[in-house]
PDB file of C-alpha atoms in Angstrom:
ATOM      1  CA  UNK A  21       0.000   0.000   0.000  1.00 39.00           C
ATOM      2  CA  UNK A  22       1.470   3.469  -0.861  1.00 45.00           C
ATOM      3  CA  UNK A  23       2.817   5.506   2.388  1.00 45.00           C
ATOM      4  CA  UNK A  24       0.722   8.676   4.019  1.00 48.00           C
ATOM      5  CA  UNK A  25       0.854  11.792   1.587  1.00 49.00           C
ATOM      6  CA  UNK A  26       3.554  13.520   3.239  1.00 40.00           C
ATOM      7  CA  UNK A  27       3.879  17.428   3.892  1.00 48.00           C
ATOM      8  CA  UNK A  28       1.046  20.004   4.978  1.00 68.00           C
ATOM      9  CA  UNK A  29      -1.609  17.656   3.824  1.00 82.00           C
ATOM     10  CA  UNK A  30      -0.150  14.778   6.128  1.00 78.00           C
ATOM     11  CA  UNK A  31      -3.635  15.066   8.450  1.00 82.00           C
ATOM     12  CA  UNK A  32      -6.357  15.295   5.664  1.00 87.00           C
ATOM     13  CA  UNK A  33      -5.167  12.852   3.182  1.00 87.00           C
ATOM     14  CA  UNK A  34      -4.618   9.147   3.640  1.00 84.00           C
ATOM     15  CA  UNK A  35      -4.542   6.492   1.660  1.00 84.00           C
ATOM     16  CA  UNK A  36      -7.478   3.642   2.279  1.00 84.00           C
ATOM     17  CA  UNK A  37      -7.712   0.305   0.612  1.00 80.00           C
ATOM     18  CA  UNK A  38      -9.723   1.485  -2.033  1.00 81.00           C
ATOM     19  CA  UNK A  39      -8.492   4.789  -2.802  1.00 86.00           C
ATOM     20  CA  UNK A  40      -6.870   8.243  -1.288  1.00 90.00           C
ATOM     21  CA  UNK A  41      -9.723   9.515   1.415  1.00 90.00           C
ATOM     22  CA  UNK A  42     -10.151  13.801   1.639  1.00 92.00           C
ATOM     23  CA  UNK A  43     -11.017  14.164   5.291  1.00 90.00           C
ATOM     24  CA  UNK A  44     -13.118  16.853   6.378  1.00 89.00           C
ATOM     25  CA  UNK A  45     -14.791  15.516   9.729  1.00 85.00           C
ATOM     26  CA  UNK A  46     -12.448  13.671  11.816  1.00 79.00           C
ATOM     27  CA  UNK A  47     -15.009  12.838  14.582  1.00 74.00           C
ATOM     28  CA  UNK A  48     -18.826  12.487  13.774  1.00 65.00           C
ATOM     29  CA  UNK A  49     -19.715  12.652  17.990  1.00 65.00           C
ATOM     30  CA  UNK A  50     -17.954  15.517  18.300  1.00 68.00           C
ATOM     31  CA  UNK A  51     -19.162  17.676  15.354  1.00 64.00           C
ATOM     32  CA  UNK A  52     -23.313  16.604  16.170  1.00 64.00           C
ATOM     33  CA  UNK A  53     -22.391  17.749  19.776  1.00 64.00           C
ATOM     34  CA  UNK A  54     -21.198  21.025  18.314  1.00 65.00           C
ATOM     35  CA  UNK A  55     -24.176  21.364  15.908  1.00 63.00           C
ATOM     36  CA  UNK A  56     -26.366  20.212  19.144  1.00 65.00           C
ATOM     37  CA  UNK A  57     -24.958  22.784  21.233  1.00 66.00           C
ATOM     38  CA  UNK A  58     -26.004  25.643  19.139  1.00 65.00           C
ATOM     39  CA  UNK A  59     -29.228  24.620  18.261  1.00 66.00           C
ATOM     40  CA  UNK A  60     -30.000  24.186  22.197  1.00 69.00           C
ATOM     41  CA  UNK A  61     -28.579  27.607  22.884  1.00 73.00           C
ATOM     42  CA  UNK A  62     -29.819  29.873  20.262  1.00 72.00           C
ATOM     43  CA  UNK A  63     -33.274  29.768  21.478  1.00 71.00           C
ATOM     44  CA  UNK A  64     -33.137  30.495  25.209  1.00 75.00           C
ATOM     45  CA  UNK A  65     -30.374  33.590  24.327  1.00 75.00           C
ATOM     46  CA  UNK A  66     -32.730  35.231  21.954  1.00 77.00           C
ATOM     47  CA  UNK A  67     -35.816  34.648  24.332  1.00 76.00           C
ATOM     48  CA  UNK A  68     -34.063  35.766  28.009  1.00 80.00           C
ATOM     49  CA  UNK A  69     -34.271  39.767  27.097  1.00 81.00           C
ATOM     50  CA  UNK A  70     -38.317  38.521  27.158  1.00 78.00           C
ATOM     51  CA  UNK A  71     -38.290  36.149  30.072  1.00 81.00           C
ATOM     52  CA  UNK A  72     -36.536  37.655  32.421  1.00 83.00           C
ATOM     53  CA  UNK A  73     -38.025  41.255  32.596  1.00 85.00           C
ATOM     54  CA  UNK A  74     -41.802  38.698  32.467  1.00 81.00           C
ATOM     55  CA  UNK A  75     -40.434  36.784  35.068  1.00 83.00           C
ATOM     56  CA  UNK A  76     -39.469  39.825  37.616  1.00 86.00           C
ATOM     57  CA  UNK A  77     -42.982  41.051  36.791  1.00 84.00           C
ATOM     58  CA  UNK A  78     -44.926  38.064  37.496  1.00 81.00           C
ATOM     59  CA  UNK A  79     -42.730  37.741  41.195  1.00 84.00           C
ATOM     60  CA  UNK A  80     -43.462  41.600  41.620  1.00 86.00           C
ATOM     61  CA  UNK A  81     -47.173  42.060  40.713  1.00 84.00           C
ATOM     62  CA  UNK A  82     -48.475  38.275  41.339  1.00 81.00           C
ATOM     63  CA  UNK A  83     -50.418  38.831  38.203  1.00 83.00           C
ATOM     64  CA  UNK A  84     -52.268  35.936  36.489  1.00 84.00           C
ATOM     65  CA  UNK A  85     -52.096  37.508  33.681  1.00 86.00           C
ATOM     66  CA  UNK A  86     -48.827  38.401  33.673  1.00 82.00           C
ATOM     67  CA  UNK A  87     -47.886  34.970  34.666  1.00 87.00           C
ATOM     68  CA  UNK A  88     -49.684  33.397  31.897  1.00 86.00           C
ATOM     69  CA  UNK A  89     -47.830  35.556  29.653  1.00 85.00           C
ATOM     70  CA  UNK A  90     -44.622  34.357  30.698  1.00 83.00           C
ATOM     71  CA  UNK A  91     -45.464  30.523  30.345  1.00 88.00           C
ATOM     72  CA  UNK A  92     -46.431  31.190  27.345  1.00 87.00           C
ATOM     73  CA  UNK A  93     -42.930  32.413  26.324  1.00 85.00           C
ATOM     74  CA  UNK A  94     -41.151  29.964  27.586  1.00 85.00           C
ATOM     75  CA  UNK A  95     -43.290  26.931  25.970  1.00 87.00           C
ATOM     76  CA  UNK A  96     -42.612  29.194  22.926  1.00 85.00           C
ATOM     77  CA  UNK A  97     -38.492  28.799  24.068  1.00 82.00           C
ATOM     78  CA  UNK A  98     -39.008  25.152  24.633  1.00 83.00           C
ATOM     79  CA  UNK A  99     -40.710  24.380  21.568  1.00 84.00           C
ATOM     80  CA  UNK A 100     -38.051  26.733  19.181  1.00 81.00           C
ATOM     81  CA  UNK A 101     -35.336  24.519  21.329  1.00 78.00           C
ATOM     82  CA  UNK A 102     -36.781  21.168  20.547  1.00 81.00           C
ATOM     83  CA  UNK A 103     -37.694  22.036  16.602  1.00 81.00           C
ATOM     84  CA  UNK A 104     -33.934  23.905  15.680  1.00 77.00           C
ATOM     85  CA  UNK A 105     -32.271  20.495  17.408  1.00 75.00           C
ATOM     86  CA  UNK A 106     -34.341  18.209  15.594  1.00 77.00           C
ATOM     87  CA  UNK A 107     -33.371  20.374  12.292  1.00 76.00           C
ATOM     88  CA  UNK A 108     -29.768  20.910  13.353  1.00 71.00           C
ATOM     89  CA  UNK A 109     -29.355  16.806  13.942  1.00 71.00           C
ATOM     90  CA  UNK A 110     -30.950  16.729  10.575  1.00 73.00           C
ATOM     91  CA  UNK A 111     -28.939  18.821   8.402  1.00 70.00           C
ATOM     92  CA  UNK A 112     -25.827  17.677   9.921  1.00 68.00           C
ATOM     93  CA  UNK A 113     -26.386  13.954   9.487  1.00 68.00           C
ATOM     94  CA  UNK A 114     -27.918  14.653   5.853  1.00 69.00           C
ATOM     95  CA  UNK A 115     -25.838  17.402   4.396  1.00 74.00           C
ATOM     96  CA  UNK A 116     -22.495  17.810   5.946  1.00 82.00           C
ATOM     97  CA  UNK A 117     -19.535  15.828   3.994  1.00 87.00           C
ATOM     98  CA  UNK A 118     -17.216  13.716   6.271  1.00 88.00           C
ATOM     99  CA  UNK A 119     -15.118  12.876   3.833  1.00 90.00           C
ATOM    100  CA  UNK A 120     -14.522  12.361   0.006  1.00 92.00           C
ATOM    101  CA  UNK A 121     -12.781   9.475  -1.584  1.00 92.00           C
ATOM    102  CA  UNK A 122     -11.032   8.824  -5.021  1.00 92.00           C
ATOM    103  CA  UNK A 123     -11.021   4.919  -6.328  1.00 90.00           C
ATOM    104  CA  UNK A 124      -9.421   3.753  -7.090  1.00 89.00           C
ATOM    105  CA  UNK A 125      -5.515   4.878  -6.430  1.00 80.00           C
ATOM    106  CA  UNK A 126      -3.392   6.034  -9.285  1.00 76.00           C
ATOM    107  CA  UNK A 127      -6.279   7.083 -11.590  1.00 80.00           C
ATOM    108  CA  UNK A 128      -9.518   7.252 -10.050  1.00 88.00           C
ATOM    109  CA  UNK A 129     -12.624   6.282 -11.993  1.00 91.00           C
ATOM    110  CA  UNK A 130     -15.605   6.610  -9.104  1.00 92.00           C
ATOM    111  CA  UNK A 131     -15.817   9.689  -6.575  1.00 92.00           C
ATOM    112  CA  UNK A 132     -17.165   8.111  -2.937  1.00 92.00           C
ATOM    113  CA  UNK A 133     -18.715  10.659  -0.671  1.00 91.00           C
ATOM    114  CA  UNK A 134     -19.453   9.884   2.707  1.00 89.00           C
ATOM    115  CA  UNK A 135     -22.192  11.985   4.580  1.00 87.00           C
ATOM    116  CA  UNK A 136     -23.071  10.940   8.391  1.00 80.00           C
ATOM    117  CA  UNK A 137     -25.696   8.437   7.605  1.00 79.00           C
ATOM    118  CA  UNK A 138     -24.911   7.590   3.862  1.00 82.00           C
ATOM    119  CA  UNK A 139     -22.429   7.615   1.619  1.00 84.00           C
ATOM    120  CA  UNK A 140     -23.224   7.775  -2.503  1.00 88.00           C
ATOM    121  CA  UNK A 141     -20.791   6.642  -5.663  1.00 90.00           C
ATOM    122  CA  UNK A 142     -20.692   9.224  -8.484  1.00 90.00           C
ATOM    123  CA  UNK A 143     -19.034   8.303 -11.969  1.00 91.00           C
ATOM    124  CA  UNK A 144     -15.750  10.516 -12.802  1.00 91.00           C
ATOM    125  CA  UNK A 145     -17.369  11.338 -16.015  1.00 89.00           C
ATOM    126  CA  UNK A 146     -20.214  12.976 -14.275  1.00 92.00           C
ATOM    127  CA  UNK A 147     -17.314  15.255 -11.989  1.00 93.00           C
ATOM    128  CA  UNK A 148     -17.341  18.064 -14.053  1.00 93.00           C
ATOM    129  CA  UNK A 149     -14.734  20.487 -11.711  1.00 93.00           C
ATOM    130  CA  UNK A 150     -13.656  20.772  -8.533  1.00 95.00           C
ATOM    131  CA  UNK A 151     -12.807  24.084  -6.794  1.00 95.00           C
ATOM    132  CA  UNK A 152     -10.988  25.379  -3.893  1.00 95.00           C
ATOM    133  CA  UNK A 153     -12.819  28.199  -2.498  1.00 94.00           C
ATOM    134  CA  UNK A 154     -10.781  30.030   0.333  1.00 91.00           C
ATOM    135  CA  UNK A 155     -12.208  33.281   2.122  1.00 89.00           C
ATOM    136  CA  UNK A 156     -10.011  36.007   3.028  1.00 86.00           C
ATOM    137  CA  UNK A 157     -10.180  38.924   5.386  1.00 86.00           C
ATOM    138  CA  UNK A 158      -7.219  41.689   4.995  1.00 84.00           C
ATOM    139  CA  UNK A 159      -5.051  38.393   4.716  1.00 75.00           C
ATOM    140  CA  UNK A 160      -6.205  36.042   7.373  1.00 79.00           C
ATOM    141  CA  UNK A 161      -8.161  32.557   6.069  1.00 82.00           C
ATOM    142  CA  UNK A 162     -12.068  32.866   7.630  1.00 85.00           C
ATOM    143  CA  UNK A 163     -12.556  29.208   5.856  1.00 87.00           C
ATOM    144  CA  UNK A 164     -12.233  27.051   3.573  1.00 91.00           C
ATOM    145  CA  UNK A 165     -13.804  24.485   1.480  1.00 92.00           C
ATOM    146  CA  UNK A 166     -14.049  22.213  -1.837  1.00 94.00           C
ATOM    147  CA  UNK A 167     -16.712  22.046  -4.070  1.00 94.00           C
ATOM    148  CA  UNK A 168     -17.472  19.515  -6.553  1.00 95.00           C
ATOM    149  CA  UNK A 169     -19.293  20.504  -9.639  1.00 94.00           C
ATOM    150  CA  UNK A 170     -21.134  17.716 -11.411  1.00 91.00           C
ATOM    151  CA  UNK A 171     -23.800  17.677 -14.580  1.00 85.00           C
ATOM    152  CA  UNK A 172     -26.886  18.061 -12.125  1.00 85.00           C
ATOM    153  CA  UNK A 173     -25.446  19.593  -8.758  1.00 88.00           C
ATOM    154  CA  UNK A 174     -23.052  21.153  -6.810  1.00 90.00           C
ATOM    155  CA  UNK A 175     -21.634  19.336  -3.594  1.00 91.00           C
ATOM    156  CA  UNK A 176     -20.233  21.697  -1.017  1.00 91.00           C
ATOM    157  CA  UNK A 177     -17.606  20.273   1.495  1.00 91.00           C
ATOM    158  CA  UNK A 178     -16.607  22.492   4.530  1.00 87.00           C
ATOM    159  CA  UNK A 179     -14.342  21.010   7.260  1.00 87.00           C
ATOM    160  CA  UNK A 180     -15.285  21.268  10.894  1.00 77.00           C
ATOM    161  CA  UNK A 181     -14.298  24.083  12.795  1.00 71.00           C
ATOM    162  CA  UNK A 182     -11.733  22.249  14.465  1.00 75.00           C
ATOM    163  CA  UNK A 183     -11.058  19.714  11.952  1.00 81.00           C
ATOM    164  CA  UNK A 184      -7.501  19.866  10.337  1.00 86.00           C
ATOM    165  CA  UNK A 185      -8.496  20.495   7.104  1.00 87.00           C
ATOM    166  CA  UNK A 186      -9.347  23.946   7.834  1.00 84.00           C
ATOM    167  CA  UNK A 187      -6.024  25.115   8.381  1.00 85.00           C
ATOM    168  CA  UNK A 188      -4.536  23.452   5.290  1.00 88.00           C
ATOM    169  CA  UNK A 189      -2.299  25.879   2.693  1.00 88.00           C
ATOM    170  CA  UNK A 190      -5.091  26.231  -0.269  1.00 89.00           C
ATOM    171  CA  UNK A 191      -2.738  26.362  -2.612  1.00 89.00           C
ATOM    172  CA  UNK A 192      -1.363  23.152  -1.446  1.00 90.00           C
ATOM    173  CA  UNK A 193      -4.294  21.182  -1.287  1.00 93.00           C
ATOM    174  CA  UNK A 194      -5.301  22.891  -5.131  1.00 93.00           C
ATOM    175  CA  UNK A 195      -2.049  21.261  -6.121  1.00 92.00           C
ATOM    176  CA  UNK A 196      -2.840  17.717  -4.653  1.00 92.00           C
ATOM    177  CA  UNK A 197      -6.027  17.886  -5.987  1.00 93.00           C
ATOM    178  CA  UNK A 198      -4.966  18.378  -9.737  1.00 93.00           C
ATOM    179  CA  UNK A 199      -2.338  15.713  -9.433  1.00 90.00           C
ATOM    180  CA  UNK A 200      -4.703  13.091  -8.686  1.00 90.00           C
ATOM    181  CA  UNK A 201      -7.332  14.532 -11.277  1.00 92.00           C
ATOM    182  CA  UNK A 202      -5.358  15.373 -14.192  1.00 89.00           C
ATOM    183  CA  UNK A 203      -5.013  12.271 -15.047  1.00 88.00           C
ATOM    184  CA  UNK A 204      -8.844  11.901 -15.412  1.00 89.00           C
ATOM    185  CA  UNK A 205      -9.012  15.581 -16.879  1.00 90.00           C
ATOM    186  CA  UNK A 206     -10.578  16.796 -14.505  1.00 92.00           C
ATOM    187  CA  UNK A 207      -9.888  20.623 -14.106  1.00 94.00           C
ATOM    188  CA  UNK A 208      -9.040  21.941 -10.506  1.00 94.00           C
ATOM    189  CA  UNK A 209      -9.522  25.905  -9.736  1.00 94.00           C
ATOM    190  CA  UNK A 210      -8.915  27.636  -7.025  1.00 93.00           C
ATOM    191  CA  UNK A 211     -10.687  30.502  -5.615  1.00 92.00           C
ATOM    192  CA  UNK A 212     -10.328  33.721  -3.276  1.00 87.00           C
ATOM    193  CA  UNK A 213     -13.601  35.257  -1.745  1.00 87.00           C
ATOM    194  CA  UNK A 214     -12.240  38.343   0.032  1.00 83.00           C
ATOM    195  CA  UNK A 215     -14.137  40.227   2.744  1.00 84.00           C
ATOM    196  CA  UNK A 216     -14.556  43.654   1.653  1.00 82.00           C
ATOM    197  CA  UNK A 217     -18.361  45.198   3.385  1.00 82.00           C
ATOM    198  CA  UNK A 218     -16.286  46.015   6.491  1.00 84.00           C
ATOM    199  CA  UNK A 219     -18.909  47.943   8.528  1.00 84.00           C
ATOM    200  CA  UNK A 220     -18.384  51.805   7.948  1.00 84.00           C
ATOM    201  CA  UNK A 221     -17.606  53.517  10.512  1.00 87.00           C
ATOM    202  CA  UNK A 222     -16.938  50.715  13.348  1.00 85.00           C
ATOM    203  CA  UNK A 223     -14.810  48.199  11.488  1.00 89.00           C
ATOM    204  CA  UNK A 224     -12.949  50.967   9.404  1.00 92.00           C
ATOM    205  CA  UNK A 225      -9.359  52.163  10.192  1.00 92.00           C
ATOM    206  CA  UNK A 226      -7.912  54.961  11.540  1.00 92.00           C
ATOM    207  CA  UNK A 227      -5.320  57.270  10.807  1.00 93.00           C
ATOM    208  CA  UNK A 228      -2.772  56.282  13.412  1.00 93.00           C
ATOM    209  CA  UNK A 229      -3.734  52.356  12.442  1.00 93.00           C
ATOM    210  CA  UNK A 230      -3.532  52.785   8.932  1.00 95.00           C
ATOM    211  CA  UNK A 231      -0.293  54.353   8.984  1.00 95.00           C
ATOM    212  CA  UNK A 232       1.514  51.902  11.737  1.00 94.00           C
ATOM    213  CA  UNK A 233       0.107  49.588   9.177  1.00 92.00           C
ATOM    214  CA  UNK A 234       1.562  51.464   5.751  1.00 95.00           C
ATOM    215  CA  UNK A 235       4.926  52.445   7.598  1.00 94.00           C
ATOM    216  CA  UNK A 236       4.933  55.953   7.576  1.00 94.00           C
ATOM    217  CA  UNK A 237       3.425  58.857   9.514  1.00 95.00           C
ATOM    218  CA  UNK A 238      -0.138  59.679   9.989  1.00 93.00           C
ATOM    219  CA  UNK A 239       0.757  62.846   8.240  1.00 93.00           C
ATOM    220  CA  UNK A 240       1.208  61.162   4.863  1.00 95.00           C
ATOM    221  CA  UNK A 241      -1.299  58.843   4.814  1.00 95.00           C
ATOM    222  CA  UNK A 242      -4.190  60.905   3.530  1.00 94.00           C
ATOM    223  CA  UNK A 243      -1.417  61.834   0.812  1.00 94.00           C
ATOM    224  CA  UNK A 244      -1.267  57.714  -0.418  1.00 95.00           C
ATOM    225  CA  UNK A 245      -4.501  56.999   0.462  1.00 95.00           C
ATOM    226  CA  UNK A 246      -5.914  59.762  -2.474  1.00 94.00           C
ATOM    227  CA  UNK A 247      -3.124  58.784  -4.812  1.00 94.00           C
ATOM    228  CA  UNK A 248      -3.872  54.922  -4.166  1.00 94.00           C
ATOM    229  CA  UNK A 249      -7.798  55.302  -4.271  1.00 94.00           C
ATOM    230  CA  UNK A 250      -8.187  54.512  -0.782  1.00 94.00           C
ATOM    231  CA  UNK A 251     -11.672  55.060   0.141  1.00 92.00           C
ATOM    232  CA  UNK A 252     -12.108  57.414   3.067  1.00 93.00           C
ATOM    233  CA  UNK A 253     -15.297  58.430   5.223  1.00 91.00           C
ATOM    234  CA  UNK A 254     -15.541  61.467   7.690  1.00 89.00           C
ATOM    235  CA  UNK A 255     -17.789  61.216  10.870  1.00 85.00           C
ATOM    236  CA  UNK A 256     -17.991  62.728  14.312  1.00 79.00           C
ATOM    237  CA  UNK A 257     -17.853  60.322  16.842  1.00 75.00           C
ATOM    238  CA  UNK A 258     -20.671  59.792  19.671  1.00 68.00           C
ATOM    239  CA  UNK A 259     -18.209  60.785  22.102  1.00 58.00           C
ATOM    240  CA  UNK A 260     -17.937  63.950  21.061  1.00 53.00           C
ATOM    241  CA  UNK A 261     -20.774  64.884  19.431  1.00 52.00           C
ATOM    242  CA  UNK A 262     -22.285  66.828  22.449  1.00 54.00           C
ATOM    243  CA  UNK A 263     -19.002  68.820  23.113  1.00 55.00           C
ATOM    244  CA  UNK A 264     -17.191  69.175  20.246  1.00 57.00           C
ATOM    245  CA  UNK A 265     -19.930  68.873  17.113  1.00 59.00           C
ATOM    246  CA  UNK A 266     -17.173  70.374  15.180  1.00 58.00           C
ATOM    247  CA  UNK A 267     -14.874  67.329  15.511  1.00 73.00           C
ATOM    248  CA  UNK A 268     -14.314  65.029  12.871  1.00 82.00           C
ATOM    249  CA  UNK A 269     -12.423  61.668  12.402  1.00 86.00           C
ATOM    250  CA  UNK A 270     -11.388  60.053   8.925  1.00 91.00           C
ATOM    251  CA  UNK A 271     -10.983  56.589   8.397  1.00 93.00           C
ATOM    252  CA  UNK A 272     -10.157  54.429   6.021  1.00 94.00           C
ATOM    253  CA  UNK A 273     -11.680  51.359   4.189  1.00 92.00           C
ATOM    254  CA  UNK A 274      -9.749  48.568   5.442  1.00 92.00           C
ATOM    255  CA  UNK A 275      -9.615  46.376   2.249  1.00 90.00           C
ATOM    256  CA  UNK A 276      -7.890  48.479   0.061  1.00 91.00           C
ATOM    257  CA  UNK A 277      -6.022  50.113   2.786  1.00 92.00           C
ATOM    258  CA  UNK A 278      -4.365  46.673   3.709  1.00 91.00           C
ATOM    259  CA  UNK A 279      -3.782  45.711  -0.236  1.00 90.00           C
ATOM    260  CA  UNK A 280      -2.225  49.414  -0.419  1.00 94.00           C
ATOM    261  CA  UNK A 281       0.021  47.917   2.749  1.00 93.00           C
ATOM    262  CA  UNK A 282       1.127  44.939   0.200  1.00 91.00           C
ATOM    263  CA  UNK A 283       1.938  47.090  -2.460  1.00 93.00           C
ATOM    264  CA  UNK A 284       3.905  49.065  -0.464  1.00 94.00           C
ATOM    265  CA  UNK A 285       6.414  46.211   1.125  1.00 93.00           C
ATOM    266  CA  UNK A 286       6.048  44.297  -2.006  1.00 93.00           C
ATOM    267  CA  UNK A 287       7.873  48.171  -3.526  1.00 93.00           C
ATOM    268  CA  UNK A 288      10.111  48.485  -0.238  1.00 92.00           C
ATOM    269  CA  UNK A 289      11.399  45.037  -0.740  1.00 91.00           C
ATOM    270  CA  UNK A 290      12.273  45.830  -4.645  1.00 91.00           C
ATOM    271  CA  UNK A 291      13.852  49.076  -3.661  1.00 90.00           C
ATOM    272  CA  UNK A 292      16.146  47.292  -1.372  1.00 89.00           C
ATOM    273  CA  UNK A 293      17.014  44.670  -3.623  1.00 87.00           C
ATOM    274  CA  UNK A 294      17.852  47.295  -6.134  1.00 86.00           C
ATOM    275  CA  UNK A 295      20.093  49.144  -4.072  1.00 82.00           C
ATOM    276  CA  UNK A 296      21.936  46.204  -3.011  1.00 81.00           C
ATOM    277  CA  UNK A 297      22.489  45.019  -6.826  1.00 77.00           C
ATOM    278  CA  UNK A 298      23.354  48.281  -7.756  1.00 70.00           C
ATOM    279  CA  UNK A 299      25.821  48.924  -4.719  1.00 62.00           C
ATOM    280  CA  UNK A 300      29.624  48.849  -5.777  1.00 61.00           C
ATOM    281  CA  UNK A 301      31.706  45.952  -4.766  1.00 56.00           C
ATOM    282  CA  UNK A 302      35.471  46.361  -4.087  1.00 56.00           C
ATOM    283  CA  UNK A 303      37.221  47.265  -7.267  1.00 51.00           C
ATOM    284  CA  UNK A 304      40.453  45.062  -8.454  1.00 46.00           C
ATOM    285  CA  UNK A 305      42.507  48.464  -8.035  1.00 50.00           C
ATOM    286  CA  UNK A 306      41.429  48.205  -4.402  1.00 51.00           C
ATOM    287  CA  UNK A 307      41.336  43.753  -3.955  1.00 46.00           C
ATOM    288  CA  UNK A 308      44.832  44.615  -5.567  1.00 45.00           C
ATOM    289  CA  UNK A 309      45.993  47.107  -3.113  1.00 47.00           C
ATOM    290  CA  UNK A 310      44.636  45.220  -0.328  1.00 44.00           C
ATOM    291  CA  UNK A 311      47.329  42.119  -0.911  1.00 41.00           C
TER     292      UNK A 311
END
C-alpha cells in the first residue's frame, strides 16, 4: 500500500484500501455535539431579554395575567429549542460531507462521498470540476472548502471548525487535488472570496492604524490613500458629538487600505534589492591594493 501523503496535507489525506480519502470531519460525535450545542442555545439567548423582565414582573405584581404571559414564552423557548435540534441533527447527518474518496488509487474512476448516515458513488465522467474556495479577510483565512461541480449539482464540502483540514495551505491542497485529477481531466480551480463590506464607521481604520500599518506617519497617509484610491469616510464620533460637534475623524476602508500595505512592502522590498544590486563591490585596483 502506498505511504501517508507527506507534507502540509499529512492530516487530511490518507490512503485507504480502495483509494486516497479527503477528510473533512475527523469525529462524527464531536461535530453533532457542536451542531447540538447551538441549536439548544440559540433559542433560550434570543428569548431571556423577554423572560426575564416577564419573570421579575410576574414575582413583583403576582399577576395571572402576567404569569400566563410568561409561560407562554417559555413553551414558545421550549418548543423553538426542541424544533432547531431536531433540524440541526438533521442537516448535519444529511448534508455535511465527512469525507470524500477517489477509487481507485493512481487514476480514479468513481468519486465516494461519505455523509453521516450515507455515503453515494458518483461516476468521474459525471465530476465536471472541482474548486478550492478560500475566504479572506485583509489576509487572514475565515474558511475554507471544496466544491465539486457535477452535470446536475453542486456538492459543497466544509471542514469542521476544528477539523484539520481547515487550516490546510489552499494552494497546497489545489495542487494535490490536480495531481490526482489530471489524469482523469478533470480541471481543478482555485478561488479567493475576500471580505470587503467592512462595517463603515466601526470596522474601518484609523489614521494612526492605517499608517503603523503602511509604515509611515499619519501625516502622509491621507497623501497615499488619495493617490492609491483609498476610500475614506468622515464622521464625528458619539463621544464627542455633544461637546465638540465640530470634531471630525477620517478613516479608512480597510480592504484596500491593507492591499495598499502589500503594495507598499512588495515596492520596499524591490527598492532594497535594487540598491543592493546596484551597490559597488570592491574594485580590483582596491582587492589589488589590499594584498
Amino acid at each position: 500500500m502506498a505511504t501517508q501523503q507527506p507534507g502540509p496535507l499529512a492530516e487530511v489525506v490518507a490512503p485507504v484500501t480502495a483509494g486516497w480519502r479527503l477528510l473533512f470531519v475527523p469525529n462524527r460525535a464531536r461535530e453533532l455535539a457542536a451542531g447540538l450545542g447551538a441549536s439548544v442555545m440559540v433559542p433560550p439567548v434570543i428569548a431571556a431579554p423577554l423572560l426575564l423582565p416577564a419573570l421579575a414582573v410576574a414575582l413583583i405584581t403576582g399577576s395571572s395575567l402576567v404569569w400566563g404571559g410568561f409561560w407562554v414564552l417559555l413553551a414558545l423557548t421550549v418548543v423553538a429549542v426542541i424544533v432547531l435540534t431536531a433540524a440541526g441533527i438533521y442537516f448535519t447527518a444529511t448534508m455535511t460531507v465527512r469525507w470524500v474518496e477517489l477509487r481507485p488509487l493512481g487514476s480514479p474512476a468513481q468519486v465516494v462521498i461519505a455523509r453521516f448516515l450515507r455515503s453515494s458513488t458518483m461516476e468521474m465522467a459525471d465530476l465536471q470540476r472541482v474548486v478550492v474556495i478560500e475566504r479572506l479577510s485583509l489576509g487572514q483565512r475565515q474558511s475554507i472548502k471544496v466544491v465539486l461541480h457535477t452535470r446536475s449539482q453542486k456538492v459543497e464540502c466544509e471542514p469542521a471548525t476544528s477539523a484539520p483540514l481547515s487550516r490546510v495551505d489552499a494552494q497546497a491542497l489545489t495542487k494535490w487535488l490536480t495531481e490526482q485529477l489530471g489524469p482523469v481531466h478533470v480541471p481543478v480551480e482555485r478561488q479567493r472570496e475576500v471580505k470587503r463590506d467592512f462595517l463603515r464607521p466601526d470596522e474601518w481604520w484609523t489614521p494612526s492604524h492605517t499608517a503603523e500599518l503602511w509604515g509611515v506617519s499619519v501625516d502622509e497617509v491621507d497623501r497615499i490613500a488619495a493617490r492609491r484610491g483609498v476610500e475614506t469616510y468622515g464622521y464625528t464620533p458619539r463621544a464627542a458629538a455633544m461637546y465638540s460637534p465640530g470634531t471630525s475623524v477620517t478613516v479608512y476602508d480597510p480592504g484596500r487600505a491593507y492591499e495598499v500595505a502589500e503594495e507598499l512592502r512588495a515596492e520596499r522590498a524591490a527598492r532594497q534589492a535594487a540598491d543592493t544590486t546596484a551597490a559597488p563591490g570592491p574594485s580590483e585596483d582596491d582587492t589589488t591594493d589590499s594584498r
